[in-house]
Short mmCIF file of C-alpha atoms in Angstrom, two decimals:
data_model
loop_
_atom_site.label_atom_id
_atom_site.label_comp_id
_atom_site.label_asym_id
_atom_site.label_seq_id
_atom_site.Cartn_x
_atom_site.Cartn_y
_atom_site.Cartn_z
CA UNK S 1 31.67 -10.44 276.44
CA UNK S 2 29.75 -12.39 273.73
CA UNK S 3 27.85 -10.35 270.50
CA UNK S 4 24.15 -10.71 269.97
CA UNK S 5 21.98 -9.26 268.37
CA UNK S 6 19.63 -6.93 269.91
CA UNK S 7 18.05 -3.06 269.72
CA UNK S 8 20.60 -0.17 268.85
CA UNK S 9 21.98 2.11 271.55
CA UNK S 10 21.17 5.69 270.40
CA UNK S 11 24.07 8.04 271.68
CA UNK S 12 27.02 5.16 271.41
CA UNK S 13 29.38 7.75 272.86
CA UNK S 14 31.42 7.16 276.03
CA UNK S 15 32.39 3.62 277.51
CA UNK S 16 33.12 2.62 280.90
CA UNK S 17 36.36 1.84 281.67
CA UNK S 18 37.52 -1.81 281.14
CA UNK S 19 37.47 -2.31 285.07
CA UNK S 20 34.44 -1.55 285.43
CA UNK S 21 33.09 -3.56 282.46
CA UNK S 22 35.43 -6.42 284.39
CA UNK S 23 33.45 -6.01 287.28
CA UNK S 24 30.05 -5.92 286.00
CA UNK S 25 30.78 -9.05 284.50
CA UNK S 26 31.66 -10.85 287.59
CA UNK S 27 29.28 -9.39 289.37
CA UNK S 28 26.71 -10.56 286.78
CA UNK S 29 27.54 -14.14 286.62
CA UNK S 30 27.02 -14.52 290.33
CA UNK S 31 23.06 -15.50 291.11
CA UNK S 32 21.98 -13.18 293.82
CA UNK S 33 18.79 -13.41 293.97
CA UNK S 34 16.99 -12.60 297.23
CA UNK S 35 15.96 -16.02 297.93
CA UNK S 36 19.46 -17.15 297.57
CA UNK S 37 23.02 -16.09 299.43
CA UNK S 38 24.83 -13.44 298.70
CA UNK S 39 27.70 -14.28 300.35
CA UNK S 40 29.64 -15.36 297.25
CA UNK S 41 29.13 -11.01 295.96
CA UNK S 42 30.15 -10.40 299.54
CA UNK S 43 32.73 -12.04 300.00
CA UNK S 44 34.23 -11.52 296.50
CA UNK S 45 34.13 -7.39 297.02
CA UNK S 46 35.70 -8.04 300.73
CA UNK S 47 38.51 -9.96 299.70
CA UNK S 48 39.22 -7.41 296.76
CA UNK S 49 39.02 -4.69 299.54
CA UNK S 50 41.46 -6.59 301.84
CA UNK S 51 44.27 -7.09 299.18
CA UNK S 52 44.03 -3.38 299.05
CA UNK S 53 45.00 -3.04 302.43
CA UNK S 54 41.47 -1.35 303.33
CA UNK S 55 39.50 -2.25 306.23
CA UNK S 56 35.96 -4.80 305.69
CA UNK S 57 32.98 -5.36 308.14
CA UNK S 58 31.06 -8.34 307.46
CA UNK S 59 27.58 -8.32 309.07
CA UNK S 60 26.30 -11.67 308.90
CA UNK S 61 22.03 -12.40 308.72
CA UNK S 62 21.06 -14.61 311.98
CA UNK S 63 20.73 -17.54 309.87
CA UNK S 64 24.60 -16.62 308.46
CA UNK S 65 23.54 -17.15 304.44
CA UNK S 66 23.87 -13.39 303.57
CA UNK S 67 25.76 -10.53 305.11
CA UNK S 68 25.81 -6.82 304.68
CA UNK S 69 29.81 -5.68 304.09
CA UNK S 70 31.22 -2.18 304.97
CA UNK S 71 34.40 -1.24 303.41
CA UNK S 72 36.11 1.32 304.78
CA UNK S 73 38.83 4.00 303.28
CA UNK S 74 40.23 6.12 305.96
CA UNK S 75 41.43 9.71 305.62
CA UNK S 76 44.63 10.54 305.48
CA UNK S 77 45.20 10.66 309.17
CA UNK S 78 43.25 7.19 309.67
CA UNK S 79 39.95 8.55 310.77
CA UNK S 80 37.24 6.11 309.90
CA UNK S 81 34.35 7.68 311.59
CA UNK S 82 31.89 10.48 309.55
CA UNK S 83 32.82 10.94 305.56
CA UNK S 84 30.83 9.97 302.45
CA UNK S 85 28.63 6.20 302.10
CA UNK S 86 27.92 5.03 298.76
CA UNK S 87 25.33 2.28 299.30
CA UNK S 88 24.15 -0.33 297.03
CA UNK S 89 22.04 -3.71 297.32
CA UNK S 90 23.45 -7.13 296.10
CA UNK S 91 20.13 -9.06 295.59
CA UNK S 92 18.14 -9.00 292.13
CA UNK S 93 15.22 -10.17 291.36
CA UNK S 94 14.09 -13.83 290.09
CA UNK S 95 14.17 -14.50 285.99
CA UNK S 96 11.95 -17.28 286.56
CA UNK S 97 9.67 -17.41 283.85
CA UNK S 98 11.07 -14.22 282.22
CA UNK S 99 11.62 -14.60 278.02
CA UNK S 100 14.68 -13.48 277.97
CA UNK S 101 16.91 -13.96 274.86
CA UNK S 102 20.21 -14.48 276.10
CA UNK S 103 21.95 -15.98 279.65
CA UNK S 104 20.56 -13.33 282.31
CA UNK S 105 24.16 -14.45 284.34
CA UNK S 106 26.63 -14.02 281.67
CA UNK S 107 26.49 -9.82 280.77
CA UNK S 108 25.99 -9.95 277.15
CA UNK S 109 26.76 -6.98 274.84
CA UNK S 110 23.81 -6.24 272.24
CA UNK S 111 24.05 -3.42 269.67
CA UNK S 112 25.87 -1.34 272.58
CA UNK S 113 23.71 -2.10 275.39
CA UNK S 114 25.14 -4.11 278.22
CA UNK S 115 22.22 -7.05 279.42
CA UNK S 116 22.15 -9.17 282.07
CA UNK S 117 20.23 -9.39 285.75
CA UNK S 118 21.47 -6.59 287.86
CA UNK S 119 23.08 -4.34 285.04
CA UNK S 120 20.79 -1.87 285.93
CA UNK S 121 19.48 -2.44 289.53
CA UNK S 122 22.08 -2.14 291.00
CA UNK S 123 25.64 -4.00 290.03
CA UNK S 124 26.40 -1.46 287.44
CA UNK S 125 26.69 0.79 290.63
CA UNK S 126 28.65 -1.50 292.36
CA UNK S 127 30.84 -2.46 289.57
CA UNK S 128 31.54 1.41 288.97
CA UNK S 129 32.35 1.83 293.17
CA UNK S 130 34.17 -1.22 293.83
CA UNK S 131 36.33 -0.78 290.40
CA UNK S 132 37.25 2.72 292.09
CA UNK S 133 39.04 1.19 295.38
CA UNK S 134 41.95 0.83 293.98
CA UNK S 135 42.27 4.83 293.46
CA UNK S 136 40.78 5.77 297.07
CA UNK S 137 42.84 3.45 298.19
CA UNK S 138 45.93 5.41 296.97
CA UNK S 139 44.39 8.51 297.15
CA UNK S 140 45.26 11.07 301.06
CA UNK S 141 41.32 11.30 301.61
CA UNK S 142 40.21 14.98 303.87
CA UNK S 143 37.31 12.60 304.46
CA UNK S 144 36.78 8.77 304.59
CA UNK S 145 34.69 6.92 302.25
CA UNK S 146 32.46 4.26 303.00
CA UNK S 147 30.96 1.15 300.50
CA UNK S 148 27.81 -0.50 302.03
CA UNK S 149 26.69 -3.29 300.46
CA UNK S 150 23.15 -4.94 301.55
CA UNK S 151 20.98 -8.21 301.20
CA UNK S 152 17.13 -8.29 300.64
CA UNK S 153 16.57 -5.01 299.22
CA UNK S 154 14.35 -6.12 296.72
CA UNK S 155 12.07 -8.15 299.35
CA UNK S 156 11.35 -4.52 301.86
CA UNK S 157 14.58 -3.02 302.12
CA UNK S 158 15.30 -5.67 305.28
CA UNK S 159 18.89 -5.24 305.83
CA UNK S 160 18.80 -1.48 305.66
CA UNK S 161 17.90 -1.35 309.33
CA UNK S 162 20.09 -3.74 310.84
CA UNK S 163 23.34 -2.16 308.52
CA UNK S 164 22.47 1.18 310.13
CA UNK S 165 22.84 -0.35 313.83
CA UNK S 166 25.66 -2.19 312.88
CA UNK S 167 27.45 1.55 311.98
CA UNK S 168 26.80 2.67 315.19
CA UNK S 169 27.88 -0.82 317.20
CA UNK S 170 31.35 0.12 315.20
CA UNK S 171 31.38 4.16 315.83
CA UNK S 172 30.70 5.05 311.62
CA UNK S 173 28.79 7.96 311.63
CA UNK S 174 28.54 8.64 307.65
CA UNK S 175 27.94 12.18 307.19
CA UNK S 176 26.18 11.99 303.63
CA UNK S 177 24.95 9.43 301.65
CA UNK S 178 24.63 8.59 298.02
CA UNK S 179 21.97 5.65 297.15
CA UNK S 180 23.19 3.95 293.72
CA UNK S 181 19.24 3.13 292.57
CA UNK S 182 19.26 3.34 288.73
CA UNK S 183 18.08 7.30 288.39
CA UNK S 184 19.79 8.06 285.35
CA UNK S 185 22.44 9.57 287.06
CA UNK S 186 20.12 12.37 288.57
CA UNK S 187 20.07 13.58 291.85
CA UNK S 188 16.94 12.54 293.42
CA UNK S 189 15.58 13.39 296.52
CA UNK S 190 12.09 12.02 297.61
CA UNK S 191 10.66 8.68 296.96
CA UNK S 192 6.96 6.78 298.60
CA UNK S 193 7.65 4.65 301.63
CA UNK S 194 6.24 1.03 301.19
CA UNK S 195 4.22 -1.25 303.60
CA UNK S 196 3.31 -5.02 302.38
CA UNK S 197 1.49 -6.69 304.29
CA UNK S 198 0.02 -10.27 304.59
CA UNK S 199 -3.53 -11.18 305.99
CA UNK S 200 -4.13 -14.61 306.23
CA UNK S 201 -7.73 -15.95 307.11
CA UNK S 202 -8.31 -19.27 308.55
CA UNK S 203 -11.75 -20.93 308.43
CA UNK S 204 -13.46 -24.50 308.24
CA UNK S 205 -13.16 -26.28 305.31
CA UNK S 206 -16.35 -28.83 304.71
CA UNK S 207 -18.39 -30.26 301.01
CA UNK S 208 -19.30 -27.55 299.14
CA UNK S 209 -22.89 -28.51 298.69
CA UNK S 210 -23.25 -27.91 303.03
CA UNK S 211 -21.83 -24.58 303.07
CA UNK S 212 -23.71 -23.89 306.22
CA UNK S 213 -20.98 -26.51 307.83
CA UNK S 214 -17.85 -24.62 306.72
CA UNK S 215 -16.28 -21.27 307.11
CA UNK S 216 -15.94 -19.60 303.94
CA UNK S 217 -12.60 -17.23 303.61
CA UNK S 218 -12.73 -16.14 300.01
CA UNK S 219 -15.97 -14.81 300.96
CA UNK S 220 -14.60 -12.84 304.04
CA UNK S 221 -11.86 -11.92 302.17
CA UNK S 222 -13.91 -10.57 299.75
CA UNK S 223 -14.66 -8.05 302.47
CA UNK S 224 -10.85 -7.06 303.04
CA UNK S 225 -10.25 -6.74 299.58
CA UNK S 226 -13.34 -4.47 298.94
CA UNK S 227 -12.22 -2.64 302.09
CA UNK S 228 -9.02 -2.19 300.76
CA UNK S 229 -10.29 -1.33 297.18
CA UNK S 230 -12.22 1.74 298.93
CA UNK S 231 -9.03 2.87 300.68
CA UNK S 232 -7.35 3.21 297.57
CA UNK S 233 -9.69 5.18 296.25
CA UNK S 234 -9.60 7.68 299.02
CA UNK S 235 -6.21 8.39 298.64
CA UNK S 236 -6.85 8.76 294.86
CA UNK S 237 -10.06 11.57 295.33
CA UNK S 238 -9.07 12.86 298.30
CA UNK S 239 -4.94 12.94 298.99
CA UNK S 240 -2.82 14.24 300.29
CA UNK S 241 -1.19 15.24 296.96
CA UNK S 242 2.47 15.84 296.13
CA UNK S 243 2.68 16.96 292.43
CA UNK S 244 6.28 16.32 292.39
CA UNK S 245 5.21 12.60 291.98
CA UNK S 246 4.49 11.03 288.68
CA UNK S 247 1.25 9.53 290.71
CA UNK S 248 0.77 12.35 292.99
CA UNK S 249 -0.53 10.55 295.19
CA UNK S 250 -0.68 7.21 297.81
CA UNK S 251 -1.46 4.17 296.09
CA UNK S 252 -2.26 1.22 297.30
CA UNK S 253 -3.07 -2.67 295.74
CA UNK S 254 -4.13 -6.16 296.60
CA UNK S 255 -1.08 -8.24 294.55
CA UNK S 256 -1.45 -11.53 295.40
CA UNK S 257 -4.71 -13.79 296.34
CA UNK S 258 -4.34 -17.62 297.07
CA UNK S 259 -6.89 -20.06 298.45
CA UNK S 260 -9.19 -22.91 298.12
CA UNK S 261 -7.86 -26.65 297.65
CA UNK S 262 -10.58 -27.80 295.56
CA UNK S 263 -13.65 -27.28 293.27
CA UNK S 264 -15.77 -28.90 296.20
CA UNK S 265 -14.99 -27.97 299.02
CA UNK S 266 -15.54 -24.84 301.28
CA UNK S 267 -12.19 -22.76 301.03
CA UNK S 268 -10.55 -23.23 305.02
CA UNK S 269 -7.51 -21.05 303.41
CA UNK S 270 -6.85 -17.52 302.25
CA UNK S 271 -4.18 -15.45 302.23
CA UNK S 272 -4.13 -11.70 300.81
CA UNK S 273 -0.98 -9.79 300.05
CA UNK S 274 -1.61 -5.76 300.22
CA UNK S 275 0.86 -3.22 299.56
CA UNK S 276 0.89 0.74 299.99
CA UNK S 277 2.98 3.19 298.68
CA UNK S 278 2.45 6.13 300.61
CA UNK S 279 3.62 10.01 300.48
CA UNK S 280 2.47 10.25 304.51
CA UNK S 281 4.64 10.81 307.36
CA UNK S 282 5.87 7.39 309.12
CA UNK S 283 2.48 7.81 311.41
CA UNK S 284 0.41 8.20 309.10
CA UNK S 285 1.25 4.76 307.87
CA UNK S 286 1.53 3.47 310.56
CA UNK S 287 -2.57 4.66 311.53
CA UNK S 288 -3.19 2.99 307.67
CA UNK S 289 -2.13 -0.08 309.24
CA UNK S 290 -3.67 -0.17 312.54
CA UNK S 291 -6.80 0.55 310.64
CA UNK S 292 -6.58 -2.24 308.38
CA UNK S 293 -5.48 -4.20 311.56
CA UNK S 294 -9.29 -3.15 313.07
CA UNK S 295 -10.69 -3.98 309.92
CA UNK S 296 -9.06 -7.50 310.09
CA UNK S 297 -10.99 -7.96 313.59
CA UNK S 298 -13.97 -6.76 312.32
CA UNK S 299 -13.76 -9.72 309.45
CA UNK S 300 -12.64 -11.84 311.99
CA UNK S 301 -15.96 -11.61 314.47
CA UNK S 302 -18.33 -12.04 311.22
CA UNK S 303 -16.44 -15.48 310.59
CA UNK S 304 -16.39 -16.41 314.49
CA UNK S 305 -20.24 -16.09 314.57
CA UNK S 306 -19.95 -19.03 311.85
CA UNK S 307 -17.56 -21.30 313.84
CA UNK S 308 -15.40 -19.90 317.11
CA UNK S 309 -12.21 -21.49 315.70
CA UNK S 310 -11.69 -19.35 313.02
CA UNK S 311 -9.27 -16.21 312.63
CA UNK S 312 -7.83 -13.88 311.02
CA UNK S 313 -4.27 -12.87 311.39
CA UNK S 314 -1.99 -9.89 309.82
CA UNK S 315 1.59 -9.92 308.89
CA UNK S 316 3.50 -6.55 308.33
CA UNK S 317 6.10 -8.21 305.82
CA UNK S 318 8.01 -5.46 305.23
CA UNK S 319 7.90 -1.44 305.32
CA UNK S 320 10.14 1.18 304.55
CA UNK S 321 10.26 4.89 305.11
CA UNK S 322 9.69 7.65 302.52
CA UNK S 323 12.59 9.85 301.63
CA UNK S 324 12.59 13.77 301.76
CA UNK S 325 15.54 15.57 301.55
CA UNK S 326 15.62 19.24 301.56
CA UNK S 327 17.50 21.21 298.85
CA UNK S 328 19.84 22.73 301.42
CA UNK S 329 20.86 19.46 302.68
CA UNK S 330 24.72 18.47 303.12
CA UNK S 331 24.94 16.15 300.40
CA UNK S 332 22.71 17.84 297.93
CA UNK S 333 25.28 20.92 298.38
CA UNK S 334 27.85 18.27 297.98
CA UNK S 335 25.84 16.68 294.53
CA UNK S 336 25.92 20.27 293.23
CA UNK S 337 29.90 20.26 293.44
CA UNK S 338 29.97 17.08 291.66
CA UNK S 339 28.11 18.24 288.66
CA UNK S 340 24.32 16.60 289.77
CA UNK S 341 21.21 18.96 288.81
CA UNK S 342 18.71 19.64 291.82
CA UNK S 343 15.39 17.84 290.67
CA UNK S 344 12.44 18.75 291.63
CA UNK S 345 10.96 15.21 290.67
CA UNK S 346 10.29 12.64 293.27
CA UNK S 347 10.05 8.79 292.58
CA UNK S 348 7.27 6.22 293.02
CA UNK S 349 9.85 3.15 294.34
CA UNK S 350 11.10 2.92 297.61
CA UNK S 351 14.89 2.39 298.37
CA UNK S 352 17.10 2.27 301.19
CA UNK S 353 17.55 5.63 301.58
CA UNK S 354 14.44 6.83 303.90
CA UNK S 355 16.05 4.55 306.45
CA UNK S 356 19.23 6.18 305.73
CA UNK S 357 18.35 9.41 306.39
CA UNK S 358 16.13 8.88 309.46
CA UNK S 359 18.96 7.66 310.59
CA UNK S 360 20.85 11.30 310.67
CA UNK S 361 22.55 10.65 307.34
CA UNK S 362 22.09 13.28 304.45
CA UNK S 363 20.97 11.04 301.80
CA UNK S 364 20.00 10.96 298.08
CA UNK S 365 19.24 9.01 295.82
CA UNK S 366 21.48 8.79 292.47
CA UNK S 367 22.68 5.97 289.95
CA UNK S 368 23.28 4.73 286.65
CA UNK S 369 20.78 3.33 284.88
CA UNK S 370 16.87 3.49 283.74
CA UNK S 371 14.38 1.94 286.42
CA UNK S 372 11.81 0.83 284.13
CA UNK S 373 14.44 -1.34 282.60
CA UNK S 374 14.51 -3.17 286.15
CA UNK S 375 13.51 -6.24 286.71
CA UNK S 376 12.51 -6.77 283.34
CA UNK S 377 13.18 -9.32 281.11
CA UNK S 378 16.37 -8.66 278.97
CA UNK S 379 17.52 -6.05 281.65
CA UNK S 380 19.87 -3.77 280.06
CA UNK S 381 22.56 -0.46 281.37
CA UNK S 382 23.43 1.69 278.45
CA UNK S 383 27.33 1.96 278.74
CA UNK S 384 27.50 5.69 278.98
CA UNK S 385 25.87 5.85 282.05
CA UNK S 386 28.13 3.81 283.56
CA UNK S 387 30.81 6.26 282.22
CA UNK S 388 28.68 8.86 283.48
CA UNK S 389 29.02 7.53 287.01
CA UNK S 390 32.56 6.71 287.05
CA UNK S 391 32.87 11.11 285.97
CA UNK S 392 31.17 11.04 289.26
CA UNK S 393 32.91 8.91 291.21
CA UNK S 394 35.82 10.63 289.92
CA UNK S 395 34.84 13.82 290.78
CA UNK S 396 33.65 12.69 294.29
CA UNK S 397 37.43 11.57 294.62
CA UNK S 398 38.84 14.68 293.34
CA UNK S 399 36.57 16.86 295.72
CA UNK S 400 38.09 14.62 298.79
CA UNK S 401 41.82 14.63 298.31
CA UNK S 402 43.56 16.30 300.87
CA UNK S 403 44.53 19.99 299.53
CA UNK S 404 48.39 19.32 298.88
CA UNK S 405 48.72 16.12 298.49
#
């Protein structure tokens, strides 16, 4: 790995192994980003899996360009079914039009730190996991151990669904799960669902100076996003609260706005993006929705009474379930053997593991790795918690070996 210069690391005092630093750098150079394949990831970890003799699952995306990938280690009898899931996501984010000062795809070693896209959310996970096949591979398991891999995790968490039907279409039944989010390598057990959601409004576009001949949709949309701006507010003054939240709260935001084609003309066009972060129950989200839904045909009739062609029309691009895992839950019991503290902390971001555990697996969430370094410019994993992990992993492998073998 290339020296740069860069800020100090503070507690230089463990290193990952040289695997996993091997790893991390392959995993690295290869451009996953969401809007791209990530076959190439997949298909590097699967064929390192196979020449281990252990058993892969490729689950391709309808179109075929991504896949989520399963790799299996059986116990010592061969049993593949039930056992321990350590799930990560291949995608990152873009680095378009992010400053950063060295090759985001080459990992890059700075005064200690380790930067590149991913080292932090998630490959540094993945590096640590897939670097420790070769020892569950070799190792009489009590109980098998499961890698899931996903795609689209940073656009809604989209392949989380379709990997957990794709376990039960091949009889894996994972009976706890650790989620490899960058946590700092703490235990975690409650995080916001997310909803995003795209409302696009579709008017009559005619010369600005005859308004009375067009349909105005920044104007209508005006009304959505005011609506919107209200509902926000709500939750803010009047909950439901969870203190164990850094916001204790739901929050909610327009993020994106685009319409209009010209200074002179009445805007035909508009498209809002809204997102919600919610602490609710799945139906309480889902009533959020259906009211912005009603609020949508409310907006709707006001432009109709303009021109009858118009309409407006909402998109639920993605949502994701909270997470809410009880202290005596399988694998927090099972975190508490390996050394993880029981936080009472929940986090803001939403991760694969709400659809995890609404699926019947005991989940958590628990990785190396800072999340407000993610999807940053000059994203960075401090080496020792990368060690830290692989003392977990370790551990995780010590605590499943067959008692006399």
């Amino acid at each position: 790995m290339p020296r740069s210069r860069g800020r100090r690391r503070p507690d230089a005092m463990v290193n990952p192994s040289p695997a996993v630093l091997d790893w991390l750098a392959q995993l690295v150079a290869l451009d996953t980003t969401s809007r791209d394949s990530n076959r190439p990831l997949i298909d590097l970890v699967a064929a390192h899996a196979r020449g281990l003799g252990l058993t892969t699952h490729l689950f391709p995306a309808p179109d075929g360009r991504k896949a989520n990938l399963l790799v299996t280690v059986p116990d010592a009898d061969g049993n593949t079914t039930g056992g321990v899931m350590l799930s990560g996501h291949s995608d990152v984010v873009p680095t378009d039009g992010q400053p950063w000062t060295s090759d985001p795809y080459r990992l890059t070693e700075r005064d200690g730190l380790l930067y590149g896209r991913g080292t932090t959310d998630m490959k540094g996970f993945v590096a640590v996991v897939v670097a420790a096949l070769d020892r569950l591979a070799a190792t009489p398991l009590a109980e098998p151990v499961h890698l899931a891999l996903t795609y689209d995790e940073e656009v809604g968490c989209l392949a989380a669904e379709p990997l957990v039907e794709s376990l039960a279409s091949i009889g894996v039944a994972p009976r706890v799960c650790f989620v490899g989010e960058p946590t700092s390598m703490r235990m975690i057990r409650g995080h916001k669902s997310i909803n995003l959601m795209d409302v696009h409004l579709h008017g009559v576009a005619a010369h600005s100076s005859l308004p009375t001949l067009g349909v105005n949709t920044i104007h209508h949309a005006a009304d959505l996003i005011s609506y919107w701006r209200d509902r926000c507010a709500a939750w803010r003054d009047g909950g439901p609260f969870d203190e164990a939240y850094p916001v204790a709260y739901t929050t909610g935001a327009v993020t994106m706005v685009t319409g209009g084609n010209g200074v002179n003309i009445v805007p035909a066009q508009c498209t809002l993006t809204l997102e919600f972060r919610s602490i609710g129950t799945p139906e309480q989200d889902a009533a959020e929705v259906e009211a912005l839904r009603a609020r949508c045909r409310e907006v709707e009739a006001a432009m109709q009474a303009e021109d009858a062609c118009a309409r407006v029309e909402l998109t639920v691009r993605a949502q994701t379930v909270g997470l809410d895992t009880g202290e005596d839950a399988a694998v927090v019991a099972l975190g508490r053997e390996l050394g993880l503290a029981v936080e009472p902390e929940k986090v803001t971001y939403a991760t694969e593991a709400g659809v995890y555990a609404r699926a019947g697996i005991s989940t958590v969430v628990c990785g190396p790795g800072d999340i407000a370094q993610a999807h940053k410019p000059d994203e960075f994993v401090d080496p020792d918690q990368l060690a830290q992990c692989e003392v977990f992993i370790s551990r995780l492998i010590d605590r499943l070996t067959r008692p006399g073998a």
